[in-house]
XYZ file of C-alpha atoms in Angstrom:
656
model
C 48.765 28.474 56.667
C 46.300 29.738 54.637
C 43.706 27.375 53.227
C 42.574 26.988 49.789
C 40.535 24.158 47.998
C 40.094 24.466 44.753
C 36.919 22.123 43.897
C 36.811 21.390 39.928
C 34.555 19.646 37.512
C 32.359 19.602 35.309
C 29.406 22.245 34.704
C 26.075 20.266 36.554
C 28.446 17.982 38.708
C 27.649 19.835 42.287
C 30.689 21.944 43.013
C 28.645 24.972 44.111
C 26.209 22.858 46.284
C 29.560 21.243 47.598
C 30.754 24.210 48.593
C 27.169 25.491 50.069
C 27.005 22.417 51.852
C 30.061 21.990 53.639
C 30.151 26.033 54.749
C 26.447 25.769 56.219
C 27.920 22.519 58.263
C 31.044 23.959 59.491
C 29.406 27.372 60.473
C 31.208 26.814 64.100
C 34.186 26.764 62.617
C 34.297 29.980 61.469
C 32.841 32.820 64.107
C 33.882 35.862 62.502
C 31.712 35.098 59.579
C 31.364 34.049 55.613
C 32.281 35.817 52.410
C 30.305 34.613 49.023
C 30.744 35.993 45.833
C 29.539 34.349 42.291
C 32.602 35.270 39.609
C 30.380 34.077 36.971
C 33.370 32.747 35.460
C 30.902 30.115 33.533
C 27.415 32.682 33.342
C 24.864 32.486 30.274
C 24.012 35.478 30.301
C 27.196 37.668 31.382
C 31.070 37.949 30.936
C 33.322 37.165 34.442
C 33.486 39.391 37.086
C 36.056 41.401 37.527
C 38.485 41.209 40.663
C 37.514 44.940 40.991
C 33.714 44.346 41.579
C 34.388 41.279 43.540
C 36.864 43.016 46.320
C 34.655 46.254 46.460
C 31.882 43.048 47.051
C 33.713 41.818 50.166
C 34.841 45.191 51.185
C 31.238 46.373 51.899
C 29.913 43.136 53.428
C 32.691 43.964 55.641
C 31.089 47.620 56.850
C 33.737 49.671 54.702
C 31.629 52.659 53.502
C 31.631 53.378 49.276
C 33.429 56.564 49.588
C 36.233 54.988 52.029
C 36.866 52.528 49.036
C 40.044 53.031 47.647
C 40.525 53.673 43.813
C 43.434 51.307 43.199
C 42.778 47.578 42.913
C 45.975 47.051 45.014
C 45.210 49.450 47.861
C 41.542 48.083 47.935
C 43.402 44.282 48.202
C 45.111 45.290 50.760
C 42.833 47.144 52.647
C 40.305 43.635 52.447
C 43.600 41.487 53.748
C 44.289 43.864 56.499
C 40.361 43.786 57.568
C 40.475 39.848 57.663
C 43.460 39.198 59.435
C 43.328 36.997 62.016
C 39.789 36.632 61.759
C 38.597 33.036 61.158
C 36.668 33.184 57.983
C 35.474 31.173 55.186
C 35.974 33.107 51.671
C 33.355 31.308 49.058
C 34.877 32.250 45.299
C 32.396 30.573 42.960
C 32.266 29.825 39.228
C 35.584 31.075 38.853
C 36.994 31.585 35.356
C 40.771 31.662 36.048
C 43.516 32.302 38.815
C 43.870 35.626 37.704
C 40.596 36.181 38.845
C 40.803 34.414 42.234
C 44.453 35.476 43.519
C 43.059 39.223 44.515
C 40.291 38.036 46.611
C 42.388 35.297 48.727
C 43.093 37.116 52.528
C 46.292 36.691 53.907
C 45.206 35.349 57.004
C 46.599 31.697 57.698
C 43.118 32.079 60.061
C 41.214 31.893 56.635
C 39.972 29.134 54.518
C 38.720 29.381 51.002
C 37.020 27.597 48.671
C 37.404 28.159 45.292
C 34.849 26.320 42.486
C 35.368 26.610 38.868
C 35.221 23.916 35.605
C 38.956 25.036 34.484
C 42.085 23.144 36.594
C 43.454 26.377 38.480
C 46.756 25.413 37.990
C 48.414 28.913 38.743
C 46.386 28.688 41.836
C 47.681 25.384 42.678
C 51.165 25.804 41.710
C 51.860 29.361 43.264
C 49.349 29.800 45.985
C 49.407 25.633 47.158
C 45.915 25.438 46.555
C 44.882 21.463 46.966
C 42.921 20.416 43.764
C 39.676 18.247 44.782
C 38.507 17.164 41.220
C 34.779 16.064 41.612
C 34.075 12.779 39.182
C 30.329 11.662 38.443
C 28.450 10.059 41.221
C 29.137 5.924 42.233
C 25.840 3.886 42.065
C 25.825 3.983 45.701
C 25.961 7.812 45.416
C 23.148 8.685 42.927
C 20.932 5.912 44.657
C 20.872 7.919 47.893
C 20.456 11.487 46.076
C 17.116 9.518 44.366
C 15.846 8.435 47.386
C 16.810 11.780 49.346
C 14.425 13.573 46.576
C 11.706 11.118 45.937
C 11.836 8.958 49.472
C 12.461 5.544 50.223
C 9.408 4.505 49.628
C 9.216 5.549 45.851
C 12.400 4.399 45.238
C 11.500 0.948 46.474
C 8.117 0.516 44.459
C 10.178 0.368 41.514
C 13.689 -0.393 41.856
C 14.149 -1.512 37.955
C 13.187 1.883 36.772
C 15.099 3.818 39.650
C 18.264 0.988 38.141
C 17.592 2.057 35.046
C 18.042 5.925 35.343
C 20.909 5.836 37.280
C 22.403 3.956 34.541
C 20.905 6.118 31.469
C 22.434 9.376 34.060
C 25.421 7.565 34.423
C 26.233 9.291 37.686
C 25.857 12.470 36.449
C 24.214 14.923 39.611
C 22.360 17.574 37.501
C 20.832 14.797 35.271
C 19.684 12.808 38.089
C 18.672 15.742 40.652
C 16.497 17.165 36.843
C 14.826 13.748 36.169
C 14.278 13.492 40.271
C 12.045 16.291 40.162
C 10.693 15.769 37.575
C 9.081 12.703 38.528
C 8.522 14.277 42.214
C 6.572 16.578 40.142
C 3.590 13.730 39.339
C 5.471 12.633 36.153
C 5.270 8.743 36.594
C 8.551 6.855 36.988
C 8.442 4.889 34.205
C 7.296 7.835 31.701
C 10.683 9.836 32.994
C 12.841 6.228 31.978
C 10.992 6.292 28.714
C 12.035 9.750 27.861
C 15.326 9.467 28.816
C 15.892 6.410 26.768
C 13.872 7.743 23.363
C 15.511 11.319 23.917
C 18.426 11.387 25.525
C 20.320 14.464 26.355
C 17.036 16.142 24.864
C 15.449 14.688 28.028
C 17.544 16.820 30.066
C 16.730 19.902 28.647
C 14.051 22.639 30.038
C 13.128 26.263 29.513
C 15.348 27.110 32.730
C 19.078 27.166 31.402
C 19.861 26.400 34.926
C 17.857 23.405 35.476
C 18.906 22.371 31.582
C 21.634 20.074 31.413
C 22.318 21.019 27.699
C 22.201 24.764 28.020
C 24.674 24.143 31.674
C 27.480 22.572 28.993
C 26.931 24.975 26.477
C 28.304 27.588 28.932
C 31.637 25.586 28.950
C 31.906 26.246 25.059
C 31.403 30.410 25.469
C 35.648 30.779 26.078
C 36.945 28.335 24.380
C 38.290 29.494 21.120
C 36.736 28.369 17.710
C 39.444 25.666 17.524
C 38.948 24.275 20.490
C 35.071 24.132 19.839
C 35.609 22.038 16.482
C 37.605 19.570 18.559
C 35.248 19.195 21.633
C 32.309 18.722 18.459
C 34.936 16.171 16.791
C 35.108 14.347 19.579
C 31.889 13.864 19.968
C 31.389 12.158 16.735
C 34.660 9.842 16.578
C 34.049 6.050 16.751
C 35.564 4.096 20.182
C 34.842 5.226 23.836
C 37.835 7.369 24.161
C 40.714 8.858 22.293
C 44.355 8.944 22.261
C 46.560 11.637 20.696
C 47.407 9.768 17.724
C 44.322 9.095 16.926
C 43.184 12.489 17.792
C 46.030 14.052 15.810
C 44.499 12.502 12.735
C 41.014 12.895 13.816
C 42.137 16.945 13.775
C 44.141 16.923 10.934
C 46.087 19.617 13.475
C 49.712 18.873 14.108
C 50.324 16.759 17.160
C 51.301 19.514 19.859
C 48.607 21.595 18.446
C 45.790 18.614 19.381
C 47.675 17.791 22.450
C 47.224 21.575 23.690
C 43.537 21.499 22.640
C 42.740 18.289 24.352
C 44.780 19.414 27.404
C 42.160 23.009 27.125
C 39.355 20.858 27.001
C 40.959 18.722 30.078
C 41.311 22.094 31.769
C 37.438 23.053 31.632
C 36.529 19.707 32.556
C 34.374 18.529 29.017
C 37.273 15.921 28.855
C 38.483 13.498 31.369
C 42.147 12.508 31.349
C 42.924 8.876 31.635
C 46.157 7.202 32.592
C 48.538 6.434 29.557
C 47.399 9.196 27.372
C 43.861 8.892 26.612
C 40.693 10.955 26.983
C 36.748 10.385 27.329
C 33.703 12.246 27.487
C 30.758 11.166 29.720
C 28.151 9.946 27.685
C 26.127 12.814 28.204
C 28.565 15.249 27.811
C 29.564 13.578 24.550
C 25.885 13.390 23.228
C 26.214 17.196 23.957
C 28.947 17.620 21.862
C 27.501 15.335 19.089
C 24.618 17.519 18.600
C 26.703 20.420 18.813
C 28.869 18.789 15.830
C 25.692 18.313 13.727
C 24.723 21.895 14.070
C 28.140 23.624 14.108
C 30.452 22.035 11.648
C 29.790 21.555 7.810
C 29.093 18.297 6.788
C 31.678 17.814 4.599
C 34.404 18.963 7.883
C 32.559 15.756 9.623
C 33.006 13.636 6.792
C 36.927 14.324 6.372
C 37.548 14.120 10.331
C 35.666 10.549 10.066
C 37.864 9.358 7.272
C 41.197 10.429 8.722
C 40.474 9.139 12.146
C 38.718 5.745 9.981
C 42.092 5.540 7.892
C 44.063 6.084 11.252
C 42.327 2.742 12.464
C 42.831 1.133 9.767
C 46.153 1.038 8.780
C 47.329 1.237 11.857
C 45.509 -2.432 12.499
C 47.110 -3.480 9.204
C 50.324 -2.899 10.391
C 49.135 -5.045 13.334
C 48.138 -7.768 11.922
C 51.248 -8.386 9.911
C 52.799 -8.847 13.312
C 50.029 -11.278 14.476
C 49.456 -12.921 11.144
C 52.833 -13.230 9.068
C 52.036 -15.265 6.172
C 48.438 -13.223 5.450
C 46.990 -13.418 1.411
C 47.952 -9.713 0.162
C 45.221 -7.317 -0.057
C 45.102 -3.664 -1.588
C 45.630 -1.157 0.632
C 44.436 2.651 -0.491
C 46.931 5.102 0.988
C 45.277 6.887 4.224
C 43.514 10.109 4.053
C 45.506 13.907 3.967
C 46.410 14.236 7.407
C 45.897 10.892 8.903
C 48.818 9.687 10.561
C 48.535 5.873 11.159
C 51.085 4.669 14.183
C 53.950 3.105 13.768
C 54.480 -0.558 15.598
C 57.748 -2.051 15.961
C 57.111 -4.831 17.163
C 54.642 -8.628 18.032
C 54.097 -7.600 21.830
C 53.427 -3.846 20.686
C 51.142 -4.859 17.973
C 49.396 -6.855 20.249
C 48.752 -4.466 23.366
C 47.992 -1.835 20.476
C 45.081 -4.169 19.476
C 43.748 -4.812 23.071
C 43.692 -1.138 23.747
C 42.072 -0.439 20.268
C 39.947 -3.376 19.748
C 36.188 -1.201 20.680
C 37.084 1.929 18.699
C 38.169 -0.512 15.657
C 34.568 -2.485 15.735
C 33.700 1.290 15.992
C 35.261 2.595 13.339
C 34.038 -0.116 11.510
C 30.513 0.539 12.391
C 31.101 4.136 11.231
C 32.718 3.182 7.783
C 29.360 1.156 6.807
C 27.135 4.088 7.665
C 29.711 6.224 5.321
C 29.082 3.675 2.751
C 33.068 2.867 2.836
C 32.826 -0.675 1.925
C 36.469 -1.054 1.397
C 37.092 0.138 4.624
C 34.555 -2.526 6.014
C 35.845 -5.215 4.612
C 39.413 -4.428 5.407
C 38.472 -4.014 9.176
C 36.957 -7.138 9.253
C 40.393 -8.481 7.520
C 42.556 -7.034 9.838
C 40.603 -8.128 13.143
C 40.236 -12.078 12.383
C 43.963 -13.157 13.448
C 43.478 -10.921 16.859
C 40.032 -12.652 17.227
C 41.183 -16.082 16.857
C 44.152 -15.641 19.045
C 41.942 -13.584 22.150
C 38.984 -15.618 21.414
C 36.873 -12.683 20.372
C 33.976 -15.313 18.781
C 30.961 -13.073 18.771
C 32.516 -10.074 17.760
C 34.226 -11.774 14.240
C 30.768 -12.852 13.363
C 29.542 -9.012 13.908
C 32.530 -7.462 11.840
C 32.063 -10.686 9.017
C 28.702 -9.771 8.827
C 29.443 -6.328 7.914
C 32.044 -6.901 5.576
C 29.770 -9.215 4.010
C 26.939 -6.915 3.672
C 29.747 -4.284 2.525
C 31.236 -7.348 -0.269
C 27.863 -6.768 -2.117
C 29.770 -3.613 -3.654
C 32.748 -5.412 -3.953
C 34.259 -7.870 -6.320
C 33.511 -11.514 -6.257
C 36.596 -12.628 -4.650
C 36.019 -10.414 -1.799
C 32.114 -11.975 -1.540
C 33.844 -15.455 -1.695
C 36.323 -14.584 1.160
C 33.645 -12.621 3.103
C 31.198 -15.646 3.167
C 33.522 -18.169 4.349
C 34.913 -15.846 6.897
C 31.330 -15.030 8.409
C 30.598 -19.016 8.312
C 33.688 -19.550 10.103
C 33.088 -17.260 12.440
C 29.890 -18.931 13.017
C 31.271 -22.520 13.170
C 33.514 -21.226 15.992
C 30.037 -19.988 17.606
C 28.378 -23.684 17.155
C 25.830 -22.012 14.912
C 26.166 -25.183 12.454
C 23.631 -24.179 9.930
C 24.203 -20.849 9.341
C 28.198 -22.091 9.110
C 27.462 -24.240 6.530
C 25.235 -22.000 4.411
C 27.860 -19.047 4.339
C 30.673 -22.109 3.633
C 28.771 -23.637 0.911
C 27.651 -20.232 -0.678
C 31.645 -19.152 -0.405
C 32.421 -22.867 -1.988
C 30.011 -22.279 -4.727
C 31.418 -18.774 -5.997
C 35.168 -20.143 -5.812
C 34.132 -22.529 -8.021
C 31.929 -20.579 -10.866
C 35.050 -18.037 -10.543
C 37.400 -21.264 -11.023
C 39.415 -19.617 -7.664
C 41.469 -22.963 -6.857
C 42.945 -21.170 -4.040
C 39.614 -20.335 -2.605
C 38.152 -23.265 -3.124
C 41.233 -24.796 -0.746
C 40.491 -22.007 1.882
C 36.699 -22.996 1.663
C 37.642 -27.142 1.610
C 39.541 -26.168 4.917
C 36.717 -23.816 6.579
C 34.372 -26.708 5.887
C 36.413 -29.245 7.512
C 36.629 -27.202 10.913
C 32.753 -26.290 10.728
C 32.288 -30.156 10.428
C 34.028 -30.963 13.021
C 32.310 -28.640 15.501
C 29.419 -30.574 14.638
C 30.955 -33.808 15.472
C 31.417 -35.332 12.108
C 35.022 -36.077 11.710
C 34.706 -37.695 8.771
C 33.365 -35.206 6.731
C 36.272 -32.918 8.463
C 39.023 -35.225 7.045
C 37.422 -35.464 3.525
C 37.525 -31.786 3.369
C 40.997 -31.023 4.582
C 42.669 -33.475 2.429
C 40.863 -31.582 -0.435
C 42.127 -28.630 1.230
C 45.862 -30.263 1.134
C 45.737 -31.243 -2.231
C 45.020 -28.155 -3.701
C 47.351 -26.236 -1.613
C 50.143 -28.377 -2.595
C 49.207 -28.109 -6.494
C 49.429 -24.544 -5.839
C 52.867 -24.589 -4.480
C 51.545 -22.560 -1.061
C 53.427 -24.238 1.128
C 52.387 -22.210 4.406
C 48.948 -23.232 3.492
C 49.835 -26.808 2.685
C 51.472 -27.662 6.013
C 48.486 -25.981 7.683
C 46.089 -28.762 6.061
C 48.893 -31.323 6.632
C 48.346 -30.940 10.293
C 44.629 -30.810 9.781
C 44.329 -34.058 7.550
C 46.801 -35.279 10.615
C 44.287 -33.940 13.929
C 41.138 -35.221 11.746
C 42.978 -39.094 11.126
C 43.631 -38.960 14.474
C 40.185 -37.956 16.299
C 39.394 -40.998 14.465
C 41.764 -43.244 15.736
C 44.334 -43.575 12.673
C 47.346 -42.749 14.838
C 49.711 -43.288 12.371
C 48.840 -41.012 9.502
C 48.055 -38.874 12.037
C 51.584 -39.136 13.429
C 53.310 -38.893 10.102
C 50.899 -35.811 8.659
C 51.427 -34.130 11.653
C 55.382 -34.498 11.409
C 55.609 -33.257 8.107
C 53.530 -30.088 9.173
C 55.588 -29.142 11.756
C 58.882 -29.404 9.054
C 56.936 -27.367 6.994
C 56.414 -24.825 9.232
C 60.016 -24.512 11.214
C 61.136 -23.967 7.472
C 58.623 -20.881 7.018
C 59.164 -19.380 10.794
C 55.591 -20.003 11.088
C 55.334 -20.414 15.463
C 51.588 -20.417 15.426
C 51.150 -23.264 13.024
C 54.186 -24.997 14.945
C 52.007 -24.447 17.891
C 48.876 -25.957 16.190
C 50.506 -28.927 15.068
C 52.691 -29.535 18.658
C 49.439 -29.765 19.881
C 48.188 -32.059 17.558
C 51.296 -34.308 18.428
C 50.207 -33.987 21.965
C 46.899 -35.455 21.719
C 48.410 -38.201 19.268
C 50.608 -39.336 21.998
C 48.073 -39.202 24.671
C 45.944 -41.290 23.212
C 48.569 -43.999 22.405
C 49.677 -44.119 26.020
C 52.694 -41.686 25.705
C 51.563 -39.089 28.518
C 55.269 -38.233 29.229
C 55.479 -37.350 25.527
C 52.168 -35.822 25.484
C 53.228 -33.429 28.110
C 56.349 -32.588 26.619
C 54.337 -31.228 22.861
C 51.464 -29.616 24.913
C 53.837 -27.524 26.764
C 55.999 -26.637 24.148
C 52.542 -25.744 22.205
C 51.437 -23.117 25.497
C 54.946 -21.396 24.776
C 54.645 -21.013 22.084
C 50.737 -19.919 21.886
C 51.748 -17.544 24.828
C 54.568 -15.978 22.838
C 52.122 -15.082 20.749
C 49.514 -14.000 22.888
C 47.305 -16.436 21.515
C 44.695 -17.186 24.685
C 42.117 -19.099 22.939
C 44.370 -21.850 21.731
C 45.846 -21.600 24.601
C 43.249 -22.439 26.307
C 42.048 -25.616 24.385
C 45.985 -27.026 25.143
C 45.385 -26.288 28.621
C 42.308 -28.128 28.935
C 44.284 -31.089 26.939
C 47.270 -31.000 29.030
C 45.028 -31.585 32.379
C 44.017 -34.825 30.999
C 47.630 -35.916 30.103
C 49.011 -35.137 33.880
C 45.784 -36.700 35.046
C 46.805 -40.319 33.356
C 49.824 -40.218 35.399
C 48.310 -39.233 38.480
C 49.878 -35.696 38.565
C 46.338 -34.088 40.349
C 48.337 -31.052 41.301
C 49.891 -30.023 37.862
C 45.829 -31.282 36.342
C 44.467 -28.919 39.092
C 46.944 -25.792 37.851
C 46.314 -25.999 34.405
C 42.428 -26.614 34.214
C 41.893 -23.649 37.043
C 44.307 -21.664 33.822
C 42.145 -22.622 31.200
C 38.873 -22.437 33.453
C 39.823 -18.667 33.712
C 40.637 -18.271 30.057
C 37.352 -19.691 29.068
C 35.490 -17.213 30.929
C 37.206 -14.481 29.981
C 35.992 -15.432 26.299
C 32.559 -16.085 26.943
C 32.535 -19.718 26.632
C 30.497 -20.926 28.648
C 30.061 -24.711 28.017
C 33.577 -25.293 27.844
C 33.963 -23.249 31.245
C 30.862 -25.588 32.672
C 33.307 -28.713 31.303
C 36.155 -28.040 32.925
C 35.310 -26.814 36.000
C 33.475 -30.563 36.282
C 36.783 -31.761 35.519
C 38.085 -30.076 38.576
C 35.350 -31.227 40.704
C 35.784 -34.669 39.595
C 39.522 -34.767 40.211
C 38.639 -33.712 43.908
C 36.900 -37.795 43.872
C 39.603 -38.765 41.919
C 42.296 -37.715 43.490
C 44.151 -38.978 47.291
C 42.936 -37.329 50.649
C 46.978 -36.697 50.695
C 47.016 -34.704 47.599
C 47.873 -30.849 48.122
C 44.733 -29.270 45.766
C 43.394 -25.870 46.149
C 40.697 -25.576 48.743
C 38.741 -23.972 45.826
C 38.851 -27.484 43.906
C 38.139 -29.369 47.322
C 34.477 -27.252 47.449
C 33.666 -27.882 43.870
C 30.333 -30.025 42.688
C 31.260 -33.091 41.690
C 28.478 -34.683 38.992
C 29.670 -35.396 35.862
C 33.077 -37.482 34.935
C 34.496 -36.293 31.917
C 35.055 -39.393 29.680
C 38.606 -38.180 28.821
C 39.706 -38.377 31.769
């Protein structure tokens, strides 16, 4: 059987180098010779070579005189195949543009091997002729390091490992980029200067007068055979927010129908300018994206770029708004203008799909807010912060919450007073969640002052509630209780029973923290009734957690475990991993109080994992110490995992 290998990948990724290196290393396998032709599928200064020219070249290499070459292509191909029949030869067809360019050059003999290189995915060659696709990816760190060692020498690399590591990171494993930088270093450019150029100039640092040694030039050759529409979409993908894109967002970005967008994405993937990933997502290498961004700036009018970005930002904004309605079933009403024309937000049918969408698109939403801020779309900036808050709280994205609300607070300077009030409150709450107390109190007091100045009792109530949370994190439960009571009274007077239930629970929580368990239990029971009446599972979970805390501290450990487990069930259903971690932490103490060491170990290990995922280092360290202390307290016969039995034990937690 004829062996055909189709080596594919982006320009500059090393397809030709791989084919020639392999051919050289396996000369002994092809005693009858090797044939090579550059089909010029992506050449800077010529059109692709036609089959006639390539076959004539092969016939000449095989010793056929020019006057004996048939005029008809089919006859030429037949003569070529007859000459290589039963010979052990290697045929290298480099830089092919299409399968049609390759097929006449395939020998009919099973004793031959063919290597084809192309930036295109030659689907026809695979489907009709059994070619084996060999897609090339970027170098791994180990491969990139080995290449630099080969070019620069081990001593040079060892002398400045830090700069070498930064070069590898900035080149992202792109073989041509690594080779270009290494060549310049070898020609007496100091390694630190090479790093500085890459860091400052990016893709421009990889340009050169010789087009074969210029990454921008090599990438430009891939665009020559694209249609105008494909080049436009390529450029837009360079400026779109986020690390990758799916078909729904791409459809809004391009303003094209879904099927046309899909066809263009596939075409760009087929010429290795896009990488297709599982789940129908497409991504560009950072250097390819930098080229696409530059191409967009030079070739797309500013109104075209602005309209595309407006559409894709509105896609993310409106879809996130839909998701937030599932995650936050009792939001304050906000005014959302219709999306830009040809922007098509994604419908989300239920809570699980909403949470999954937010998990996938969280980086895109952060990037969309940044894009909106750059275009002074102040309302979009504020609205994206709003729609992310419930998700951030559930997933524990505390640093991102600060970032989005800082941007929203800046944008709110151009928006109505009520928006400024809310932005300062949310920013203060975000600071408080990270333990940045002074900044938190400053913004929360600013928000409260604005609410009082504008005589807005609803905003006053929300600000007192936020101040209660902030003072709790500072450890001042008395101030927290005072603010919580004021919030409760305001919400009650306003008839906002959902928020009255929330603040009844917080009054109960702070009363419990101060040791007034009867008051605490009474308020939490009232809150639980109201939350159930309004079908607020997150509020129910918070209140059940409070009741678990009250039960634990009044010695009712079995009831505490029951309440904590009910809360966990709701939190897990809601995808609230942030609150789940805190409840798991508290549940472990109730198990420990009953000498249920195995159960305590299990829940604390889960809490530890969640805290680490959320970058809550202090909480993770505390739980790790609790696990270590558990080993000290547990009898030797208790079945605890080996990882716990080897944990360090230094500090006894006072709540055990």
